[in-house]
Coordinates of C-alpha atoms in Angstrom, one line a residue:
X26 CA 29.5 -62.6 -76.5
X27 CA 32.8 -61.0 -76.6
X28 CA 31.8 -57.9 -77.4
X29 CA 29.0 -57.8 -74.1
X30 CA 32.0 -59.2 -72.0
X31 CA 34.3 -56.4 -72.6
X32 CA 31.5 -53.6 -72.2
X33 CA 30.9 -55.1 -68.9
X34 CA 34.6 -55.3 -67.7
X35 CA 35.0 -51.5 -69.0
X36 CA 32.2 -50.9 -66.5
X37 CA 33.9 -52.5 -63.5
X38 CA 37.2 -51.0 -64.1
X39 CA 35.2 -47.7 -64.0
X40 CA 33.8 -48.2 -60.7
X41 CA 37.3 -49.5 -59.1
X42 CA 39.0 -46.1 -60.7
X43 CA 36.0 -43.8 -59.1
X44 CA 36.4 -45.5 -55.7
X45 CA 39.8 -46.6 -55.2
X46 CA 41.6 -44.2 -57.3
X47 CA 42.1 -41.0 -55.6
X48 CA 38.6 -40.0 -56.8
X49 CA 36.2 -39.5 -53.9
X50 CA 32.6 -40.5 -54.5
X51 CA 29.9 -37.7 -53.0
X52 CA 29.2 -37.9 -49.3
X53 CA 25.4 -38.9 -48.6
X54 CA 23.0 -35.9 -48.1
X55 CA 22.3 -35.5 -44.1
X56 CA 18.9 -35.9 -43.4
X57 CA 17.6 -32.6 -42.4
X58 CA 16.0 -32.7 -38.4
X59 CA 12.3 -30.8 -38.8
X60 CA 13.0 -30.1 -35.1
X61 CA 15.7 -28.0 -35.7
X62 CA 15.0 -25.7 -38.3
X63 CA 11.8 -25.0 -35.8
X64 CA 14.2 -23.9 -32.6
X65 CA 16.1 -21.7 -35.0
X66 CA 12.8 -20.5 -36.0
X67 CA 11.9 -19.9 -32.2
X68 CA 15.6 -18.5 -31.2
X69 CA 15.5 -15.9 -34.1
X70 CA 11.7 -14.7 -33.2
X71 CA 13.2 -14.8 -29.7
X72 CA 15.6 -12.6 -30.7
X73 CA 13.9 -10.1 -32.4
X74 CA 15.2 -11.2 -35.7
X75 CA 12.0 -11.6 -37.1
X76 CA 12.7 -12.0 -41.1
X77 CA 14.9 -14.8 -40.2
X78 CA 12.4 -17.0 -37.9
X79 CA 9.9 -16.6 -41.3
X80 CA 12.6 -18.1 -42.9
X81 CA 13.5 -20.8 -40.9
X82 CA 9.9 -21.6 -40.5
X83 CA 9.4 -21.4 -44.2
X84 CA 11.9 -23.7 -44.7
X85 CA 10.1 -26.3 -42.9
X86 CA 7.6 -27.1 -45.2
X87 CA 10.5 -28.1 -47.7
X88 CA 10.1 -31.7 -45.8
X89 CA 6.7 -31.4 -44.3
X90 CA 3.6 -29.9 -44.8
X91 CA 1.7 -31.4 -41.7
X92 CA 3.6 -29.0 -38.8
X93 CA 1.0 -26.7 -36.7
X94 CA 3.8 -25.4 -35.0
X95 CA 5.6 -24.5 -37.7
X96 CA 2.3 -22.5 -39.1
X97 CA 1.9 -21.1 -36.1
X98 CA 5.9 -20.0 -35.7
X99 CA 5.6 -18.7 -39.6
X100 CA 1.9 -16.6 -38.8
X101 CA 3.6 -14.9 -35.6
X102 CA 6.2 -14.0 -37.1
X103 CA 4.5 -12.5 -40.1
X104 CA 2.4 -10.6 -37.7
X105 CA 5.8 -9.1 -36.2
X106 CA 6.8 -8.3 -39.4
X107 CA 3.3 -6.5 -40.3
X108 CA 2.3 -8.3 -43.1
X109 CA -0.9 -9.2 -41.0
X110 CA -2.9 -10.4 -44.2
X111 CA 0.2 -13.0 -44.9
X112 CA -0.3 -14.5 -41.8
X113 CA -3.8 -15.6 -41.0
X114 CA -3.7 -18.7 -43.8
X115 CA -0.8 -19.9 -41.8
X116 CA -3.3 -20.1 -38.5
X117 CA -6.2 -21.7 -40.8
X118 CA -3.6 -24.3 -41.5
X119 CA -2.5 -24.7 -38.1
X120 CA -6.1 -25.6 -36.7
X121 CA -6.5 -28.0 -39.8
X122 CA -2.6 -29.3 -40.9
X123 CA -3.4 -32.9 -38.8
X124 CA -6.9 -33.5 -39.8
X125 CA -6.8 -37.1 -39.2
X126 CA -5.9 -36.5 -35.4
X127 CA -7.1 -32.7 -34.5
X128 CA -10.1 -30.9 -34.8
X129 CA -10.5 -27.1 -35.9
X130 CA -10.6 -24.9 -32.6
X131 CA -12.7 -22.8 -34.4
X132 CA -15.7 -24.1 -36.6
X133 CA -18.1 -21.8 -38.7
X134 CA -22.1 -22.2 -39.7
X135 CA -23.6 -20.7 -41.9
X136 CA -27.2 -19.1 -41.6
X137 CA -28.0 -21.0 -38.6
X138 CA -32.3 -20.8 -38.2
X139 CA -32.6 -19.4 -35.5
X140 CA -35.0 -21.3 -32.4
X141 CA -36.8 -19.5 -29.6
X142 CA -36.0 -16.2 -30.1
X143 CA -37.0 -13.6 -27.4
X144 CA -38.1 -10.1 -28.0
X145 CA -37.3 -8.1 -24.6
X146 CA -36.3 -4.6 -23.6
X147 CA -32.7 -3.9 -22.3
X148 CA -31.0 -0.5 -21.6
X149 CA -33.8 1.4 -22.8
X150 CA -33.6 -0.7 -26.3
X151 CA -36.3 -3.1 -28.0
X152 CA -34.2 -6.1 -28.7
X153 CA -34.2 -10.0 -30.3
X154 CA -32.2 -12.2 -28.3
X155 CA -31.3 -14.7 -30.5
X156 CA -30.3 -18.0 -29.2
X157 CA -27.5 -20.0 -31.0
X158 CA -27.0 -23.7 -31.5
X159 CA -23.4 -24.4 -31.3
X160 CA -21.8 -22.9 -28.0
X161 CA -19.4 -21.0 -26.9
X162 CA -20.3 -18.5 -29.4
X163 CA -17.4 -16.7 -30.3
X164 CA -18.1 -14.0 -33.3
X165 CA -21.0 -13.1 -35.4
X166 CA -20.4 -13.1 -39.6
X167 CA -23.9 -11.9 -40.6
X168 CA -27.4 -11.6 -38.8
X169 CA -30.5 -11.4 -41.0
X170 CA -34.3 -10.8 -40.4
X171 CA -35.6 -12.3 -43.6
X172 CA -33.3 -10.9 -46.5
X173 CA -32.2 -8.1 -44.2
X174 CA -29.3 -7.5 -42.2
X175 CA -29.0 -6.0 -38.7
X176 CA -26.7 -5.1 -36.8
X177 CA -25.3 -6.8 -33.5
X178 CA -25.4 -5.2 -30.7
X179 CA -23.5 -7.5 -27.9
X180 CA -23.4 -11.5 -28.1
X181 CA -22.9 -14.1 -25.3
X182 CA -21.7 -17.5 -25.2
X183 CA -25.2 -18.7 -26.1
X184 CA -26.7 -15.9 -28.1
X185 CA -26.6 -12.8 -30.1
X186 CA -28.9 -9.6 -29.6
X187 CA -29.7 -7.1 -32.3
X188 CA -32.1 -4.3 -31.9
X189 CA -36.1 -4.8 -32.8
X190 CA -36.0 -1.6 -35.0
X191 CA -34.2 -3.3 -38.0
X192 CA -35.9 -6.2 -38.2
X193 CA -38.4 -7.4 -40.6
X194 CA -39.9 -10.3 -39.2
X195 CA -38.9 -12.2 -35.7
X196 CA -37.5 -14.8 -37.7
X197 CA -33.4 -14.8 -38.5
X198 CA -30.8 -16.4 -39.4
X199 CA -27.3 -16.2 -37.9
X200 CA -23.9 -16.7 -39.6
X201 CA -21.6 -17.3 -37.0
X202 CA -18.3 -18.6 -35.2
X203 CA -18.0 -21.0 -32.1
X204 CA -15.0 -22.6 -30.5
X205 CA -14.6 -26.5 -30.4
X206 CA -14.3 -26.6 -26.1
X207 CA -16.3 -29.9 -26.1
X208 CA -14.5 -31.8 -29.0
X209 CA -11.8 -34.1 -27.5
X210 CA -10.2 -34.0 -30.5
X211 CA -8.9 -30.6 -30.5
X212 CA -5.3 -30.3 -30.2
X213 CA -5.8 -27.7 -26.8
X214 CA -1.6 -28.0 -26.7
X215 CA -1.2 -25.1 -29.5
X216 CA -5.1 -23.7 -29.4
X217 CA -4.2 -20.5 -27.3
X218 CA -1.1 -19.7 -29.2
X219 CA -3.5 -20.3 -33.0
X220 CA -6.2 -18.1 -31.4
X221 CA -4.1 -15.2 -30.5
X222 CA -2.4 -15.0 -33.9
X223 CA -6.3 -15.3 -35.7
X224 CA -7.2 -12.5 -33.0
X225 CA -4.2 -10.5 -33.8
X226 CA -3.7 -11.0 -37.7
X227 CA -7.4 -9.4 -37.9
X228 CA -7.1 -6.8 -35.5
X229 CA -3.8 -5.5 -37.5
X230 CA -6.6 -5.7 -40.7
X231 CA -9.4 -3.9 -38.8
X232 CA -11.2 -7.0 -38.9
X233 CA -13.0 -6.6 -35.5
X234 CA -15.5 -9.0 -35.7
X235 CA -12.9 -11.8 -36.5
X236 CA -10.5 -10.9 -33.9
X237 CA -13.2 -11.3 -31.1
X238 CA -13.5 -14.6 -32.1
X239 CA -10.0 -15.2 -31.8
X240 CA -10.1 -13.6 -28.3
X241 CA -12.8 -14.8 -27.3
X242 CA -11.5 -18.5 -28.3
X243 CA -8.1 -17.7 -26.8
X244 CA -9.7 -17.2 -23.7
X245 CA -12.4 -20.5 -23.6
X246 CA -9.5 -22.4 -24.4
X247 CA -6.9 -20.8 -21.9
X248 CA -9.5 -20.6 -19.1
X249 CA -7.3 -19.3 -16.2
X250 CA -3.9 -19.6 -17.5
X251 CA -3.3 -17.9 -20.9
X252 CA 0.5 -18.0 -21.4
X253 CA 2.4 -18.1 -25.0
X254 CA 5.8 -18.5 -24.3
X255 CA 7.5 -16.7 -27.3
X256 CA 5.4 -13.7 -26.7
X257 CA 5.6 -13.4 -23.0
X258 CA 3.4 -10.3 -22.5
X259 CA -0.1 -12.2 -23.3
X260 CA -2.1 -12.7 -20.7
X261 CA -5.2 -13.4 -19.4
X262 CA -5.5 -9.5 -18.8
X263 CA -4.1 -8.2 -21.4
X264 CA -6.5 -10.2 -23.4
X265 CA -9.3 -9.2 -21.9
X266 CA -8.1 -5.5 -22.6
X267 CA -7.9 -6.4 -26.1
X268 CA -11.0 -8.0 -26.4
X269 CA -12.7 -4.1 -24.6
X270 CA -10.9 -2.1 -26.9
X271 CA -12.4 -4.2 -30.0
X272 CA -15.6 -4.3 -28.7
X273 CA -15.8 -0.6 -28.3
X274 CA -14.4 -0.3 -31.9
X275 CA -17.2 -3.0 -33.5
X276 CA -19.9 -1.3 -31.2
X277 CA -20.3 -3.9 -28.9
X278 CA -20.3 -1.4 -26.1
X279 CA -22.2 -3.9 -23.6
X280 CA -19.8 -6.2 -23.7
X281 CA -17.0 -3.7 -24.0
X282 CA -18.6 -2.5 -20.2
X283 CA -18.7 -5.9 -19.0
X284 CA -15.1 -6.5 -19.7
X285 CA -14.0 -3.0 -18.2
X286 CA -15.8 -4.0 -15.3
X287 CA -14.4 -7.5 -14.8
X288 CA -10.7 -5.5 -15.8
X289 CA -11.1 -3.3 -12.9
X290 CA -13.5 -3.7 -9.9
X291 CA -13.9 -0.1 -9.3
X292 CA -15.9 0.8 -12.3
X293 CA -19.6 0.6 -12.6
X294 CA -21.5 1.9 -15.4
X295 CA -25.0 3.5 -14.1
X296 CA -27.8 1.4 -14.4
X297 CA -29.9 4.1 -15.5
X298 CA -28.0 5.1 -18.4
X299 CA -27.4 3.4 -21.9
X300 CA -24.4 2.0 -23.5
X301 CA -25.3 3.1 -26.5
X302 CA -26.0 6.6 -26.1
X303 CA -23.6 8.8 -27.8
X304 CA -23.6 10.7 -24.7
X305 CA -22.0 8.1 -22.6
X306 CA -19.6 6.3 -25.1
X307 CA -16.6 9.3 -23.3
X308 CA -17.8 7.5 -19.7
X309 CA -16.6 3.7 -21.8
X310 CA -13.6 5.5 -23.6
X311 CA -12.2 6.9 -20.3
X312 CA -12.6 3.3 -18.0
X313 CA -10.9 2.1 -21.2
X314 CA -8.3 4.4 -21.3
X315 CA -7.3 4.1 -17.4
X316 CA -6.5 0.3 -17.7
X317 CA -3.0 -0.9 -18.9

């Protein structure tokens, strides 16, 4: 018993020395405000300083990994820095980092049958129109007739058309992209701001097809007003003029002439002409060219 009793005064006299001697015990860590490392991330993108707002957004996810904002400050800022194949997880995990409260903006199916399909003639060509389930439709993966793939050659919000020619049977199915408009649970606060960094991550990577969608989504979302504060120059038009210039690149010319015309009320493709003639892609090129 005496031997317990001394060990345990030893102890005490030890504490009383650390605390009251001169020796200063070490201050309490200050808990770190999520918040703030976010408006340093914001005020060095701001800036320019672009390699610094990755870092402050990276360090976000030291303390949290459910943070869309942050996902979506660390994918723009990646895309500044042009490391475009970097950033596009960082947008997946914005659309999905709350699952128990948001949606996904953006939701893919996979070979979709296809129901009601219409074989008609437009600009000269045999095509399927090919009705889709989900709506808006915002890009196309993969189109097949049987085990065959065709090509697209424009979509809508409700369907895709690819010409008669490649197909092997008037049945298909459709791989494809639509965004979430009608889900109330979609977090529309951060959706324009996700889509344009999906849109623009995959046009850096030539991924055409992808960055529609994003466009296309930025746009459903945005309706009217498309604004994205750290990144002032989006628009609605400028947008849209991104959105023509992929189009044209994919081969979507039809849309790419429906944009153009929307872009700028003077132009009017001839009626009695294809969009997909050879011959008249310099009459898209030039409308394209002349907007800004």
């Amino acid at each position: 018993m005496r031997t317990g009793r001394i060990a345990i005064l030893a102890i005490l006299a030890m504490v009383i020395f650390l605390s009251g001697c001169g020796v200063k015990m070490d201050e309490p860590t200050p808990v770190i405000d999520v918040s703030t490392l976010i408006e340093n991330g914001w005020n060095s993108y701001d800036r320019g300083d672009f390699a610094a707002a990755k870092a402050a957004f990276d360090s976000v996810f030291f303390f949290t990994v459910n943070n869309p904002e942050a996902y979506i400050g660390l994918g723009w800022s990646l895309i500044q820095l042009g490391e475009y194949e970097d950033a596009l997880p960082y947008f997946s995990l914005a659309m999905t980092a709350d699952t128990i409260l948001y949606k996904p903006m953006i939701v893919p199916i996979t070979n979709e049958e296809d129901t009601g399909t219409q074989y008609t003639t437009s600009y000269g060509l045999d095509v399927y129109e090919i009705p889709v389930k989900n709506r808006p439709l915002v890009d196309v993966q993969e189109v097949k007739s049987g085990v065959t793939s065709v090509s697209v050659l424009w979509i809508t919000d409700s369907s895709v058309v690819v010409p008669a020619s490649e197909a092997s049977s008037d049945v298909f199915t459709v791989t494809y992209e639509y965004a979430n408009i009608n889900d109330a649970e979609v977090n529309r606060e951060i959706a324009p701001a996700v889509c344009l960094g999906i849109m623009g991550a995959n046009y850096g990577l030539g991924e055409l097809e992808s960055a529609m969608g994003g466009g296309r989504a930025a746009l459903t979302f945005a309706e009217d007003t498309l604004l994205f504060e750290h990144y002032p120059t989006i628009n609605v038009h400028k947008t849209k003029l991104t959105l023509a210039q992929i189009y044209f690149r994919a081969g979507y010319y039809q849309n790419a002439v429906s944009v153009i015309s929307e872009l700028d009320t003077t132009f009017s493709f001839p009626d009695s002409i294809s969009p997909y003639d050879p011959d008249n892609f310099n009459i898209i090129l030039e409308a394209l060219n002349g907007l800004d």
